[in-house]
PDB file of C-alpha atoms in Angstrom:
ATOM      1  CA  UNK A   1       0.000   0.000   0.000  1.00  0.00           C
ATOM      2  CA  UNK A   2       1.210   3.471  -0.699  1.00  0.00           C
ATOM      3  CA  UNK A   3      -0.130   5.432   1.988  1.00  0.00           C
ATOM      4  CA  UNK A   4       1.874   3.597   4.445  1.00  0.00           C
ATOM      5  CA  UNK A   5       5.828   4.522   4.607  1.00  0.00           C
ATOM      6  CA  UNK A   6       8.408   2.462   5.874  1.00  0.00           C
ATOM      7  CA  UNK A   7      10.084   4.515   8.605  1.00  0.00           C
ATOM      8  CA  UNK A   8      13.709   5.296   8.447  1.00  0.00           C
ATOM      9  CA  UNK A   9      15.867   4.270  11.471  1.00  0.00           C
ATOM     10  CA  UNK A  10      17.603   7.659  12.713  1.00  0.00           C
ATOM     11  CA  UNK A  11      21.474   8.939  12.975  1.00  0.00           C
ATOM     12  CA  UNK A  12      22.359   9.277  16.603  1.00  0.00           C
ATOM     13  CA  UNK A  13      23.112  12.636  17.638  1.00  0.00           C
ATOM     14  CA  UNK A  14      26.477  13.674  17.293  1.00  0.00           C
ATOM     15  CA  UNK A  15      28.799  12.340  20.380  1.00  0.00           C
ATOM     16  CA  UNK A  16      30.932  15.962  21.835  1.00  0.00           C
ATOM     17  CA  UNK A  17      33.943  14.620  23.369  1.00  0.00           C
ATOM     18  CA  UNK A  18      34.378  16.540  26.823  1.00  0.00           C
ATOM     19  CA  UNK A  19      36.955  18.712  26.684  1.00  0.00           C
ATOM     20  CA  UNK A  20      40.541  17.537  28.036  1.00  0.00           C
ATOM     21  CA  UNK A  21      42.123  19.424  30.729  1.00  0.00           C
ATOM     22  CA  UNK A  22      46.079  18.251  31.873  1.00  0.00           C
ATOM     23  CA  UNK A  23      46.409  16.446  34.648  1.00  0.00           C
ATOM     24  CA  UNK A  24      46.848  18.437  38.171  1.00  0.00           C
ATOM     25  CA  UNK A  25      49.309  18.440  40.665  1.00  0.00           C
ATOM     26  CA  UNK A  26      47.481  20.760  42.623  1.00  0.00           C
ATOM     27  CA  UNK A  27      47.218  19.928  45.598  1.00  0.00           C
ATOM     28  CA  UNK A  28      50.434  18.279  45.125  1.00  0.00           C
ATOM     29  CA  UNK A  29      50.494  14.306  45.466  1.00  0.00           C
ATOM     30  CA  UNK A  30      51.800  13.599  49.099  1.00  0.00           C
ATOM     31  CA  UNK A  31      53.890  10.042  49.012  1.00  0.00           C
ATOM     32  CA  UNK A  32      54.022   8.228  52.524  1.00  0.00           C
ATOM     33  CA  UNK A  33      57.503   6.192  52.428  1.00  0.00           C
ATOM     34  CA  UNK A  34      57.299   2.516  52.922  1.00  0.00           C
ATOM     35  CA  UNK A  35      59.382   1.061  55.373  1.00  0.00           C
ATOM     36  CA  UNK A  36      62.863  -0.360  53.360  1.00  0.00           C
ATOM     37  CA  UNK A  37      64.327  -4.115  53.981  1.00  0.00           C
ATOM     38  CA  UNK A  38      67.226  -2.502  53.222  1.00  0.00           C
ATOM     39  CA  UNK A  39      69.136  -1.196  56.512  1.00  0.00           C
ATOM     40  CA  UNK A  40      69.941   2.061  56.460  1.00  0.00           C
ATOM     41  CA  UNK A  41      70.974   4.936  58.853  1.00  0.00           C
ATOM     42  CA  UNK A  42      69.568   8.015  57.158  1.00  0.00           C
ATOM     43  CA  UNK A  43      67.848   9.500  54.185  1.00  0.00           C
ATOM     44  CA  UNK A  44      70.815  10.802  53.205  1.00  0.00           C
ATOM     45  CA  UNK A  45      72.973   9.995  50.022  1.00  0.00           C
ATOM     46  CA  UNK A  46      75.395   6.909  49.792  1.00  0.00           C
ATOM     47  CA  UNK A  47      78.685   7.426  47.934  1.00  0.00           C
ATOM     48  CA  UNK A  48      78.770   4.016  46.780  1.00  0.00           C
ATOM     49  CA  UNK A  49      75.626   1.959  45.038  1.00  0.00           C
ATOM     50  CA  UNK A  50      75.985  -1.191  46.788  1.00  0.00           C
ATOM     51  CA  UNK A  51      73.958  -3.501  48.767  1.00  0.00           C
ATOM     52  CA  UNK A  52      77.178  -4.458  50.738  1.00  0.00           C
ATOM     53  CA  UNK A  53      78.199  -1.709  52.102  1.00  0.00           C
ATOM     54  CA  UNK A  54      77.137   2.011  52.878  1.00  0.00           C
ATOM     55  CA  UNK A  55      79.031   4.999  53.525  1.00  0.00           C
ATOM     56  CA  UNK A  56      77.835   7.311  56.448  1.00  0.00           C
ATOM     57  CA  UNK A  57      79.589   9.866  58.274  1.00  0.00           C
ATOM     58  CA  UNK A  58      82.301   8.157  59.730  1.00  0.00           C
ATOM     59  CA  UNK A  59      81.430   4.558  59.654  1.00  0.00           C
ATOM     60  CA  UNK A  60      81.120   1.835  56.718  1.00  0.00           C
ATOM     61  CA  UNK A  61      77.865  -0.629  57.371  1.00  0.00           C
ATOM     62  CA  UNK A  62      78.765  -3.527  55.506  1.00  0.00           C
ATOM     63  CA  UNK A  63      76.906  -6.378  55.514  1.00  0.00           C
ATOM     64  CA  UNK A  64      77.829  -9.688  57.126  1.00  0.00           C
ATOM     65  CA  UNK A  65      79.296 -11.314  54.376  1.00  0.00           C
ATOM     66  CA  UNK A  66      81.635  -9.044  53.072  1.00  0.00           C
ATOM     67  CA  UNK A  67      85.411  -9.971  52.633  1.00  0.00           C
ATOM     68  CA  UNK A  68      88.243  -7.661  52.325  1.00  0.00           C
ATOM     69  CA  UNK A  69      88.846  -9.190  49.200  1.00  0.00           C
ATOM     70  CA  UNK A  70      85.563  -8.000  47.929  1.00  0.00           C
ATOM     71  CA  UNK A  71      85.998  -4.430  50.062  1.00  0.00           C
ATOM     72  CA  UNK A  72      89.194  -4.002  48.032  1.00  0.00           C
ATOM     73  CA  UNK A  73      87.264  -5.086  44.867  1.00  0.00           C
ATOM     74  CA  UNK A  74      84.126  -2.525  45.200  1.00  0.00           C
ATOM     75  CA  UNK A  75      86.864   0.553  45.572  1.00  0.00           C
ATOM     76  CA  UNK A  76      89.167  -0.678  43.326  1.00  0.00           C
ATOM     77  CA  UNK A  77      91.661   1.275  41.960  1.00  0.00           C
ATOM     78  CA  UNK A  78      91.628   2.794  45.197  1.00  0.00           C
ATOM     79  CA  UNK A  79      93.593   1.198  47.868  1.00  0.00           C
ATOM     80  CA  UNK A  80      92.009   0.255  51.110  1.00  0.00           C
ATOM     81  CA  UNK A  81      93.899  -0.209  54.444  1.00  0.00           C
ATOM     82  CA  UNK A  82      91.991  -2.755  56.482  1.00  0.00           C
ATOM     83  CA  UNK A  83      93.231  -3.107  60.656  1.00  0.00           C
ATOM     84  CA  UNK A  84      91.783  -5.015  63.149  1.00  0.00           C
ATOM     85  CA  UNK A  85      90.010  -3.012  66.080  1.00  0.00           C
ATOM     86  CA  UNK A  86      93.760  -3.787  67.465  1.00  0.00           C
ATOM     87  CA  UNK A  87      95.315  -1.879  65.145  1.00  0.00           C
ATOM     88  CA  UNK A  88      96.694  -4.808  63.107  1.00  0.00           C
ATOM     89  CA  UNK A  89      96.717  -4.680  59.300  1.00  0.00           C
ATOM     90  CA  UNK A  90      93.879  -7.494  57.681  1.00  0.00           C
ATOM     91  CA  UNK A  91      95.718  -9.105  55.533  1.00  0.00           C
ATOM     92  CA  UNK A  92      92.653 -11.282  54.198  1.00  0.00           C
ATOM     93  CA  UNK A  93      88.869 -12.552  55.676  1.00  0.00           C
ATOM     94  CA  UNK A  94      85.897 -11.442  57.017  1.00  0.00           C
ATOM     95  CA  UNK A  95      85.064  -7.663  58.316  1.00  0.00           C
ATOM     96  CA  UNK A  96      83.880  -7.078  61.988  1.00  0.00           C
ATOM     97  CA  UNK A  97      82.420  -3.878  63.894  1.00  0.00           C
ATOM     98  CA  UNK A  98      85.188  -2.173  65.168  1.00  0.00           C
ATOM     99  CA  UNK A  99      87.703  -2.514  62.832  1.00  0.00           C
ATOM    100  CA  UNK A 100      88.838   0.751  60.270  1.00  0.00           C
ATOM    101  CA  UNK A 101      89.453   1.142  56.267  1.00  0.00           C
ATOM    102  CA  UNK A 102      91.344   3.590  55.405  1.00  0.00           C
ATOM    103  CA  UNK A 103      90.372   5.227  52.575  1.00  0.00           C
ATOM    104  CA  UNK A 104      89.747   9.104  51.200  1.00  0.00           C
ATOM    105  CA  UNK A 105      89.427   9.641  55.260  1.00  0.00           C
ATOM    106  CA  UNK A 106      89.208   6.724  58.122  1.00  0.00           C
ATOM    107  CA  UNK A 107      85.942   5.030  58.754  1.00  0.00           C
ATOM    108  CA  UNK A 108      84.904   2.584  61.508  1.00  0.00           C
ATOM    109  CA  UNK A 109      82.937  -0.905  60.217  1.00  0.00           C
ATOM    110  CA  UNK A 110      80.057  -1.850  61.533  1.00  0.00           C
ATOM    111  CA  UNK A 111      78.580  -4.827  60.477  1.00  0.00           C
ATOM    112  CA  UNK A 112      74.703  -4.990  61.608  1.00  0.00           C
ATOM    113  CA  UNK A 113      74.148  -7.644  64.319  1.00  0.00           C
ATOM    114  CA  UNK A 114      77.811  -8.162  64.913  1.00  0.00           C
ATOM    115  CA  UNK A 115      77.819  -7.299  68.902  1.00  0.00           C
ATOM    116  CA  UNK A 116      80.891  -8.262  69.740  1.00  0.00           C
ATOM    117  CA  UNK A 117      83.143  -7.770  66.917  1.00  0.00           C
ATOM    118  CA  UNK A 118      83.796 -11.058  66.299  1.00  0.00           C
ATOM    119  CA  UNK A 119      82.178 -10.502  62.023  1.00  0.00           C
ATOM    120  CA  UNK A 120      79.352 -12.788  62.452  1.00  0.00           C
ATOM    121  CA  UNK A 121      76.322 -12.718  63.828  1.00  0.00           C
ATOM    122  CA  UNK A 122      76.212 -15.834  66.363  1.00  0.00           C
ATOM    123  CA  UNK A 123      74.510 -15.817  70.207  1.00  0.00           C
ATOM    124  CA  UNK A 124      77.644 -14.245  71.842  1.00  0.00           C
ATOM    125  CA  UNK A 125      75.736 -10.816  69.731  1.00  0.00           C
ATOM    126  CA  UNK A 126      72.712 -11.875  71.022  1.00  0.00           C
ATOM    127  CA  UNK A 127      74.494 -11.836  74.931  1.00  0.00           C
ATOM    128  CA  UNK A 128      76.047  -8.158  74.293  1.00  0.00           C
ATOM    129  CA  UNK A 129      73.103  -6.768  72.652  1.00  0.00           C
ATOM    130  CA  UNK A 130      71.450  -7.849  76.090  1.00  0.00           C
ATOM    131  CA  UNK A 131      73.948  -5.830  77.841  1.00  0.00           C
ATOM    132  CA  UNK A 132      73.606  -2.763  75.418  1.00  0.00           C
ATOM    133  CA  UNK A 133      69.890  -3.146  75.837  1.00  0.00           C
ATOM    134  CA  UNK A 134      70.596  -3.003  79.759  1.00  0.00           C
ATOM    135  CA  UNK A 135      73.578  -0.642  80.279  1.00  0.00           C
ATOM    136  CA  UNK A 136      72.737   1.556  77.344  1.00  0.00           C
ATOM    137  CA  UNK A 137      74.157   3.857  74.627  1.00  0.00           C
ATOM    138  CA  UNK A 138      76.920   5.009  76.503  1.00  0.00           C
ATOM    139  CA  UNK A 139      78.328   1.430  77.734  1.00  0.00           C
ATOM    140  CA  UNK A 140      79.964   0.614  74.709  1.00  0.00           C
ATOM    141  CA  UNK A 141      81.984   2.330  71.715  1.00  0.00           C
ATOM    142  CA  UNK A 142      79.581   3.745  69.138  1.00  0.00           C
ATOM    143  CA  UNK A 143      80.069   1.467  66.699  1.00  0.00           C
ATOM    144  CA  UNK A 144      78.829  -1.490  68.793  1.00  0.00           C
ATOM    145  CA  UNK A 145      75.585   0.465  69.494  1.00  0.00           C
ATOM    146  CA  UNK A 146      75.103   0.773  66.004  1.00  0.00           C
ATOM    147  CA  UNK A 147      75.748  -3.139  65.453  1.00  0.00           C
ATOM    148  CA  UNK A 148      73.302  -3.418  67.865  1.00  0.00           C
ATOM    149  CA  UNK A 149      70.456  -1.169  66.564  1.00  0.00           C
ATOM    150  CA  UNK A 150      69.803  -3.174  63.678  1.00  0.00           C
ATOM    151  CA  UNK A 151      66.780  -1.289  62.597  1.00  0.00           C
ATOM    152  CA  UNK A 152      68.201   2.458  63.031  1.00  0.00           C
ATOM    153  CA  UNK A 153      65.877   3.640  65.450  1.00  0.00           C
ATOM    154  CA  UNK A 154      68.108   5.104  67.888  1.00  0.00           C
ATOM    155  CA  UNK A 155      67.588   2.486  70.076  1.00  0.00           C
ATOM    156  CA  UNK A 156      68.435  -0.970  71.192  1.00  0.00           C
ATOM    157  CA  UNK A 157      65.381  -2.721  71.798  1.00  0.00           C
ATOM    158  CA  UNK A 158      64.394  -6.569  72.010  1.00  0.00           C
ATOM    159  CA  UNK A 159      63.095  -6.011  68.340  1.00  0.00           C
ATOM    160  CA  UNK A 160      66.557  -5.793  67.782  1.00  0.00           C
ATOM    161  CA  UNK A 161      67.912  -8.400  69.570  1.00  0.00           C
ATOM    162  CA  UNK A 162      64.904 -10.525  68.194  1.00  0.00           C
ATOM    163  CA  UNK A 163      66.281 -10.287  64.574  1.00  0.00           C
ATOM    164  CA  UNK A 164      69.916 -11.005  66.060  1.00  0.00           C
ATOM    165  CA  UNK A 165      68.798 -14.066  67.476  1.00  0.00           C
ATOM    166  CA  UNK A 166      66.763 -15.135  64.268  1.00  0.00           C
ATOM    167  CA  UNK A 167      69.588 -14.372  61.984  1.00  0.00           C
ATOM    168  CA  UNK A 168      71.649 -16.964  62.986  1.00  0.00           C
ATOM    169  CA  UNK A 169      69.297 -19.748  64.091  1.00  0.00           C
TER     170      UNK A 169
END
């Protein structure tokens, strides 16, 4: 039939895209820090980008396993004068809180958990953290306390001696 007309499907309506605006850092993005495996005394900067061993005022943190042999690879051309906390020159082996490398200037090691000096963390740390815990900051050299305060809170505490204890069993 003529009368009747087939109706035709309409066009949506055009589709404005809304306008883009670039992103905002106003108020600027505020970033809480997460707390770091990594064992570390302060925010600021470490001369040398390794996980064995940090430079920090006067002391080198190095970490447990660290041999002079290694030590004197990491600096290397540089020469590094190793001595016991006697006084002695290392002639090879492990590093222990207390002794000194000589480098640009003089710095004291501390190795973290290493109480006693003895480079490795074993229950005669766990003993002399005790006593640091006890006696406090100011019964031992510095370097010690440091050993001790494995977590860099300015404190020993039994957290601290906690993760002594569990590092070696």
């Amino acid at each position: 039939s003529l009368g009747t007309a087939t109706p035709v499907p309409s066009l949506p309506p055009a589709v404005t895209p809304l306008p883009s605006f670039p992103p905002s850092l106003s108020p600027a993005p505020s970033f809480t820090p997460l707390p770091s495996p990594i064992l570390s005394v302060s925010p600021s900067p470490t001369p040398v980008g390794t996980d064995e061993l940090k430079l920090q005022g006067g002391y080198m943190f190095v970490a447990e396993t660290l041999t002079l042999s290694r030590l004197r690879e990491i600096f290397h051309p540089q020469e590094v004068l190793v001595r016991t906390a006697e006084g002695e020159p290392l002639a090879q082996g492990r590093l222990a809180t207390g002794m000194t490398a000589a480098l640009d200037s003089e710095y004291c090691l501390v190795v973290r958990g290493d109480c006693d000096g003895s480079g490795k963390v074993d229950g005669q740390d766990v003993r002399r953290g005790q006593e640091i815990l006890l006696l406090g900051k100011g019964s031992v050299a510095e370097a010690f306390f440091l050993a001790a305060d494995v977590d860099e809170d300015g404190a020993v505490t039994t957290k601290d001696l906690l993760w002594i204890a569990g590092h070696f069993t």
